[in-house]
Short mmCIF file of C-alpha atoms in Angstrom, two decimals:
data_model
loop_
_atom_site.label_atom_id
_atom_site.label_comp_id
_atom_site.label_asym_id
_atom_site.label_seq_id
_atom_site.Cartn_x
_atom_site.Cartn_y
_atom_site.Cartn_z
CA MET A 1 -16.56 -91.14 119.44
CA THR A 2 -17.91 -93.25 123.08
CA THR A 3 -16.16 -96.38 122.05
CA ALA A 4 -12.99 -93.75 121.53
CA LYS A 5 -14.02 -92.56 125.11
CA LEU A 6 -13.93 -95.47 126.89
CA ALA A 7 -10.63 -96.73 125.25
CA SER A 8 -8.90 -93.66 126.58
CA LEU A 9 -10.72 -94.07 130.18
CA MET A 10 -9.34 -97.66 130.14
CA ALA A 11 -5.70 -96.79 128.42
CA ARG A 12 -4.09 -97.24 131.61
CA GLY A 13 -5.18 -100.37 132.39
CA THR A 14 -5.15 -102.26 129.01
CA GLU A 15 -1.41 -100.56 128.83
CA PHE A 16 -0.78 -102.16 132.61
CA LEU A 17 -2.42 -105.73 131.99
CA GLY A 18 -1.53 -105.74 128.53
CA CYS A 19 -4.96 -106.36 127.15
CA GLU A 20 -7.82 -105.22 124.76
CA SER A 21 -10.13 -104.43 127.90
CA ALA A 22 -9.37 -103.47 131.52
CA ILE A 23 -11.43 -105.96 133.03
CA LEU A 24 -9.69 -108.70 135.14
CA CYS A 25 -11.28 -111.78 136.08
CA GLY A 26 -11.57 -112.28 140.04
CA ALA A 27 -9.44 -115.39 140.98
CA MET A 28 -12.39 -117.86 142.10
CA SER A 29 -10.61 -121.30 143.52
CA TRP A 30 -11.59 -123.94 141.47
CA VAL A 31 -13.33 -121.85 138.66
CA SER A 32 -10.39 -119.78 137.75
CA GLU A 33 -8.46 -122.40 136.43
CA ARG A 34 -7.16 -122.93 132.83
CA HIS A 35 -10.24 -123.03 130.70
CA LEU A 36 -11.65 -119.82 132.06
CA VAL A 37 -8.75 -118.05 132.69
CA SER A 38 -7.60 -118.26 128.89
CA ALA A 39 -11.04 -117.53 127.42
CA ILE A 40 -10.79 -114.31 129.38
CA SER A 41 -7.56 -113.47 127.93
CA ASN A 42 -8.58 -114.64 124.50
CA ALA A 43 -11.44 -112.11 124.46
CA GLY A 44 -9.29 -109.24 125.24
CA GLY A 45 -9.90 -109.34 129.15
CA PHE A 46 -7.26 -110.44 131.64
CA GLY A 47 -7.76 -113.68 133.52
CA VAL A 48 -6.11 -114.64 136.55
CA ILE A 49 -5.41 -118.15 138.00
CA ALA A 50 -6.36 -118.85 141.52
CA CYS A 51 -3.78 -120.58 143.07
CA GLY A 52 -5.68 -120.91 146.39
CA ALA A 53 -4.32 -123.99 148.30
CA MET A 54 -2.67 -125.78 145.15
CA SER A 55 1.14 -127.12 145.70
CA PRO A 56 3.70 -125.64 143.75
CA GLU A 57 3.74 -128.65 141.26
CA LEU A 58 -0.27 -128.24 141.06
CA LEU A 59 0.35 -124.41 140.05
CA ASP A 60 3.27 -125.55 137.47
CA ALA A 61 0.96 -127.66 135.54
CA GLU A 62 -1.95 -124.98 135.32
CA ILE A 63 0.22 -122.14 134.20
CA ALA A 64 1.63 -124.42 131.94
CA ALA A 65 -1.84 -125.71 130.46
CA THR A 66 -3.28 -122.22 130.50
CA ARG A 67 -0.15 -121.09 128.20
CA ALA A 68 -0.93 -123.71 125.71
CA LEU A 69 -4.57 -122.21 125.60
CA THR A 70 -3.63 -118.46 125.14
CA ASP A 71 -0.74 -116.57 123.90
CA LYS A 72 -1.98 -113.44 125.59
CA PRO A 73 -1.11 -112.33 128.95
CA PHE A 74 -2.74 -113.68 132.37
CA GLY A 75 -2.22 -113.32 135.86
CA VAL A 76 -1.38 -115.48 139.06
CA ASN A 77 -3.28 -114.93 142.63
CA LEU A 78 -1.34 -116.40 145.39
CA ILE A 79 -2.82 -116.35 149.14
CA THR A 80 -0.46 -114.69 151.27
CA MET A 81 -0.65 -117.09 154.26
CA HIS A 82 0.15 -120.01 152.07
CA PRO A 83 2.88 -121.92 153.92
CA GLN A 84 4.81 -122.49 150.47
CA LEU A 85 4.53 -118.75 148.92
CA PHE A 86 7.81 -118.65 148.33
CA ASP A 87 8.05 -121.76 146.16
CA LEU A 88 4.74 -120.42 144.44
CA ILE A 89 6.54 -116.94 143.42
CA ALA A 90 9.46 -119.03 142.24
CA VAL A 91 7.14 -121.19 139.88
CA CYS A 92 5.38 -118.02 138.88
CA ALA A 93 8.89 -116.91 137.70
CA LYS A 94 9.95 -119.81 136.10
CA HIS A 95 7.04 -119.44 133.51
CA GLU A 96 7.73 -115.53 133.41
CA VAL A 97 4.34 -114.89 134.43
CA SER A 98 3.49 -111.15 133.70
CA HIS A 99 1.39 -110.36 136.84
CA VAL A 100 0.84 -111.65 140.55
CA VAL A 101 -1.99 -110.68 142.56
CA LEU A 102 -1.20 -111.19 146.08
CA ALA A 103 -4.24 -111.60 148.22
CA GLY A 104 -5.11 -112.24 152.15
CA GLY A 105 -3.14 -109.61 153.89
CA LEU A 106 -0.08 -107.67 153.71
CA PRO A 107 2.60 -108.84 151.76
CA PRO A 108 5.34 -111.18 153.85
CA LYS A 109 8.86 -109.78 154.48
CA GLY A 110 10.44 -110.42 151.45
CA SER A 111 7.56 -111.37 149.07
CA ILE A 112 7.47 -108.01 147.04
CA GLU A 113 11.16 -107.98 146.39
CA ALA A 114 10.58 -111.76 145.27
CA ILE A 115 7.89 -111.40 142.83
CA LYS A 116 9.37 -108.16 141.40
CA ALA A 117 13.10 -109.41 141.02
CA ASN A 118 12.10 -111.37 137.74
CA GLY A 119 9.77 -108.40 136.26
CA ALA A 120 6.73 -109.67 137.44
CA LYS A 121 4.30 -106.46 137.84
CA LEU A 122 2.74 -106.93 141.62
CA ILE A 123 -0.97 -106.24 142.18
CA CYS A 124 -2.42 -106.14 145.63
CA PHE A 125 -5.77 -105.65 147.38
CA ALA A 126 -6.37 -102.30 149.15
CA PRO A 127 -9.27 -102.62 152.13
CA ALA A 128 -8.39 -99.33 153.48
CA LEU A 129 -6.57 -95.98 152.11
CA ALA A 130 -3.91 -96.12 154.53
CA LEU A 131 -3.30 -100.00 153.68
CA ALA A 132 -3.28 -98.50 150.12
CA LYS A 133 -0.51 -96.10 150.76
CA LYS A 134 1.57 -98.35 153.10
CA LEU A 135 1.26 -101.08 149.51
CA VAL A 136 2.28 -97.93 147.28
CA ARG A 137 5.38 -96.87 149.41
CA SER A 138 6.48 -100.78 149.87
CA GLY A 139 6.51 -101.11 145.99
CA VAL A 140 3.42 -102.66 144.61
CA ASP A 141 2.51 -101.73 141.34
CA ALA A 142 -1.36 -101.56 141.00
CA LEU A 143 -3.97 -101.89 143.70
CA VAL A 144 -7.56 -103.66 143.46
CA VAL A 145 -10.03 -101.81 145.60
CA GLU A 146 -12.76 -104.37 146.56
CA GLY A 147 -15.96 -103.97 148.26
CA MET A 148 -18.20 -105.90 150.60
CA GLU A 149 -20.71 -106.48 148.07
CA ALA A 150 -18.07 -109.07 146.25
CA GLY A 151 -17.88 -113.06 146.61
CA GLY A 152 -15.72 -114.75 148.64
CA HIS A 153 -13.55 -113.23 151.11
CA ILE A 154 -14.41 -109.69 152.04
CA GLY A 155 -13.80 -106.55 153.73
CA PRO A 156 -16.30 -104.57 156.03
CA VAL A 157 -16.76 -101.47 153.76
CA ALA A 158 -18.85 -101.25 150.45
CA THR A 159 -17.41 -100.55 146.98
CA SER A 160 -18.86 -96.91 146.53
CA VAL A 161 -17.28 -95.88 149.50
CA LEU A 162 -14.00 -97.68 149.18
CA ALA A 163 -13.63 -95.96 145.64
CA GLN A 164 -14.48 -92.58 146.98
CA GLU A 165 -12.06 -92.57 149.46
CA ILE A 166 -9.25 -94.29 147.47
CA LEU A 167 -9.61 -93.03 143.91
CA PRO A 168 -8.89 -89.35 144.39
CA GLU A 169 -5.80 -89.99 146.66
CA MET A 170 -4.40 -92.98 144.37
CA ALA A 171 -5.43 -93.46 141.01
CA GLN A 172 -2.85 -90.74 140.02
CA GLN A 173 0.27 -92.69 141.46
CA VAL A 174 -1.03 -96.01 140.57
CA PRO A 175 -3.61 -97.97 138.23
CA VAL A 176 -6.30 -98.84 140.74
CA PHE A 177 -9.09 -101.42 139.70
CA VAL A 178 -12.55 -101.45 141.16
CA ALA A 179 -14.19 -104.61 142.48
CA GLY A 180 -17.19 -105.84 144.32
CA GLY A 181 -20.98 -105.93 143.13
CA ILE A 182 -20.27 -104.97 139.37
CA GLY A 183 -22.66 -106.63 137.02
CA ARG A 184 -22.92 -104.16 134.29
CA GLY A 185 -21.27 -101.62 132.15
CA GLU A 186 -22.99 -98.67 133.57
CA ALA A 187 -21.01 -99.08 136.93
CA ILE A 188 -17.59 -99.86 134.93
CA ALA A 189 -18.32 -96.81 133.17
CA ALA A 190 -18.82 -94.84 136.53
CA TYR A 191 -15.87 -95.94 138.05
CA LEU A 192 -13.63 -95.38 134.89
CA GLU A 193 -15.09 -91.89 135.38
CA MET A 194 -13.95 -91.53 139.03
CA GLY A 195 -10.31 -92.47 138.02
CA ALA A 196 -10.30 -95.98 138.17
CA ALA A 197 -8.27 -97.93 135.50
CA GLY A 198 -10.06 -100.67 134.99
CA VAL A 199 -12.64 -103.27 137.10
CA GLN A 200 -12.61 -106.91 138.48
CA LEU A 201 -15.46 -108.88 138.34
CA GLY A 202 -15.75 -112.91 139.89
CA THR A 203 -19.49 -113.29 139.80
CA ARG A 204 -20.45 -112.65 135.96
CA PHE A 205 -17.81 -114.90 134.79
CA ALA A 206 -18.35 -118.00 137.24
CA CYS A 207 -21.21 -119.37 135.07
CA ALA A 208 -19.70 -118.46 131.79
CA SER A 209 -20.07 -121.32 129.05
CA GLU A 210 -15.86 -121.77 129.58
CA SER A 211 -16.48 -122.08 133.43
CA ILE A 212 -15.92 -125.91 134.48
CA ALA A 213 -18.41 -125.08 137.35
CA HIS A 214 -21.01 -127.88 137.91
CA PRO A 215 -24.40 -127.43 136.17
CA ALA A 216 -26.16 -127.62 139.56
CA PHE A 217 -23.68 -124.65 140.50
CA LYS A 218 -24.67 -122.78 137.58
CA LYS A 219 -28.32 -123.25 138.24
CA ALA A 220 -27.97 -122.17 142.07
CA PHE A 221 -26.67 -118.70 140.55
CA PHE A 222 -29.25 -118.51 137.86
CA ARG A 223 -31.86 -118.87 140.76
CA ALA A 224 -30.45 -116.48 143.29
CA SER A 225 -31.15 -112.51 143.97
CA ALA A 226 -28.76 -110.00 145.30
CA ARG A 227 -30.13 -110.87 149.20
CA ASP A 228 -29.43 -114.60 148.92
CA ALA A 229 -25.91 -113.72 148.75
CA VAL A 230 -25.09 -113.30 152.74
CA ALA A 231 -21.63 -112.80 154.67
CA SER A 232 -20.49 -115.53 156.82
CA VAL A 233 -20.70 -114.14 160.58
CA GLN A 234 -17.69 -114.49 162.75
CA ILE A 235 -18.34 -116.27 166.22
CA ASP A 236 -15.07 -116.21 168.32
CA PRO A 237 -13.51 -112.69 168.36
CA ARG A 238 -10.37 -114.81 169.15
CA LEU A 239 -10.47 -116.13 165.74
CA PRO A 240 -9.51 -113.41 163.10
CA VAL A 241 -12.34 -115.12 160.06
CA ILE A 242 -12.16 -112.86 157.43
CA PRO A 243 -16.09 -113.32 156.26
CA VAL A 244 -17.11 -114.73 153.18
CA ARG A 245 -20.04 -113.90 150.67
CA ALA A 246 -21.83 -117.05 149.68
CA LEU A 247 -25.31 -118.13 148.43
CA LYS A 248 -27.32 -119.20 151.93
CA ASN A 249 -27.44 -123.17 152.60
CA ALA A 250 -26.74 -125.61 155.19
CA GLY A 251 -23.09 -125.31 154.35
CA THR A 252 -22.99 -121.56 155.80
CA GLU A 253 -24.37 -123.15 158.90
CA ALA A 254 -21.50 -125.93 158.50
CA PHE A 255 -19.33 -123.47 158.62
CA THR A 256 -20.32 -122.12 161.88
CA ALA A 257 -19.61 -125.54 163.59
CA LYS A 258 -16.11 -125.29 161.58
CA GLN A 259 -15.45 -122.26 163.55
CA ARG A 260 -16.60 -123.61 167.15
CA GLU A 261 -14.41 -126.70 166.44
CA VAL A 262 -10.93 -124.72 165.42
CA ALA A 263 -11.98 -122.51 168.37
CA ASN A 264 -11.88 -125.41 170.92
CA LEU A 265 -8.62 -126.73 169.70
CA LEU A 266 -7.11 -122.89 170.03
CA ASP A 267 -8.39 -123.57 173.67
CA SER A 268 -6.90 -126.81 174.42
CA GLY A 269 -3.47 -125.67 173.04
CA ALA A 270 -3.65 -128.21 170.10
CA VAL A 271 -3.21 -125.59 167.19
CA ASP A 272 -1.39 -121.87 167.35
CA MET A 273 -3.13 -119.16 165.69
CA GLY A 274 -1.19 -119.43 162.05
CA GLU A 275 -3.07 -123.16 162.20
CA ALA A 276 -6.08 -122.43 163.17
CA GLN A 277 -6.49 -119.84 160.15
CA LEU A 278 -5.04 -122.46 157.72
CA GLN A 279 -7.55 -125.04 159.14
CA ILE A 280 -10.16 -122.47 158.07
CA GLU A 281 -9.02 -121.61 154.48
CA HIS A 282 -8.79 -125.13 154.15
CA TYR A 283 -12.52 -125.46 154.97
CA TRP A 284 -13.44 -123.18 152.63
CA ALA A 285 -11.57 -124.73 149.79
CA GLY A 286 -13.07 -128.19 150.32
CA ALA A 287 -16.30 -126.62 150.55
CA LEU A 288 -16.36 -124.60 147.60
CA ARG A 289 -14.67 -127.70 145.79
CA LYS A 290 -17.82 -129.52 146.96
CA ALA A 291 -20.27 -126.89 145.23
CA VAL A 292 -18.00 -126.09 141.82
CA ILE A 293 -16.88 -129.44 141.28
CA ASP A 294 -19.06 -131.97 142.76
CA GLY A 295 -22.48 -129.96 142.45
CA ASP A 296 -23.12 -130.22 146.25
CA VAL A 297 -25.34 -127.32 146.08
CA GLU A 298 -26.65 -127.78 149.64
CA GLY A 299 -23.29 -129.22 151.56
CA GLY A 300 -20.80 -127.05 149.83
CA SER A 301 -19.69 -123.03 149.34
CA LEU A 302 -21.78 -121.23 146.64
CA MET A 303 -19.67 -118.55 147.03
CA ALA A 304 -21.45 -115.46 145.11
CA GLY A 305 -21.09 -111.42 145.16
CA GLN A 306 -24.46 -109.64 145.20
CA SER A 307 -24.46 -108.88 141.54
CA VAL A 308 -25.63 -112.78 141.26
CA GLY A 309 -28.87 -111.59 140.28
CA MET A 310 -27.45 -110.30 137.27
CA VAL A 311 -26.17 -114.03 136.45
CA THR A 312 -29.14 -115.19 134.47
CA LYS A 313 -28.00 -117.35 131.78
CA GLU A 314 -24.97 -119.76 130.70
CA GLU A 315 -23.14 -117.43 128.20
CA PRO A 316 -19.65 -117.31 126.49
CA VAL A 317 -16.98 -115.35 128.14
CA ALA A 318 -16.43 -112.88 124.83
CA ASP A 319 -20.34 -112.22 124.84
CA ILE A 320 -19.99 -111.14 128.32
CA ILE A 321 -17.26 -108.80 127.87
CA ALA A 322 -18.68 -107.28 124.77
CA GLU A 323 -21.86 -106.65 126.68
CA LEU A 324 -20.14 -105.03 129.44
CA MET A 325 -18.17 -102.86 127.11
CA ALA A 326 -21.18 -101.69 125.15
CA GLN A 327 -23.20 -101.01 128.06
CA ALA A 328 -20.28 -98.82 129.44
CA ALA A 329 -20.03 -96.93 125.97
CA THR A 330 -23.41 -96.40 125.72
CA SER A 331 -23.83 -95.13 129.33
CA LEU A 332 -20.75 -92.46 128.48
CA GLU A 333 -22.51 -91.52 125.58
CA ARG A 334 -25.96 -90.79 127.26
CA ARG A 335 -23.75 -88.73 129.88
CA ALA A 336 -21.81 -86.58 126.78
CA ALA A 337 -25.20 -85.85 125.61
#
């Protein structure tokens, strides 16, 4: 009966995504690639390719490679400030990608229409209620409400607060997925009962058996506790740097130095604000690659959410999803007793 209750609460999310469990995998650069994405979709969840700084050619190859590994639906996450955003949208259309996730700010003019023109469903991040309403008015099909406990780029508000603000207002209009700091099924059950259509997790999947992340990267996660995942600091108010949550290491300090360097370039007029932001984004992409691919856990960026303390071993994606669903079902059963 509780499994039926869980399925009922997730029905809107599973129908929207076209999968068995309304559990999205957060798009993690270098980690959310063909192997992890296909494994999550094959296990009944919903994998999402992290396009990040990829060129259209690289994304084209990645989508094709993922398709070769799964016949289940999966999505592609695109960054709004990518200079070739519309070319990337065209690549997704060419492959008939069913869901596109836009991250990194409000969708640029024409991007929503371009994505939906080929029948793709569009998911956007809503860091505030006013933005959630604006996005839905613009034609966005679903929202992700992500709190500051998440790994990678974060906003300033906690997941629990955002969920309380946004779910009562928006959950009847479009499917809303909750993200940030979710590591167990009990939390999933709670957000579903509040009106969420599903959830998004990244950190729990980063160290899955199917993740190509370097063994040293995974080991750093296994050793870490919640308090080790800290947010980066903005040192220059003129440079609107979105904070990034990662495990504290020498790379965290290096980012402070990078901000100073870019701020000096802004001062001298060598770069404009758009170029300055791109330099920061490229820095993160490079620092993350150092950690994920090369295993440089001191100099690279170990992006992780505060749920990292619940990541204690390498295990298959299917086991992670099964455990989360079992915990959620048991939690619902206890509440019904």
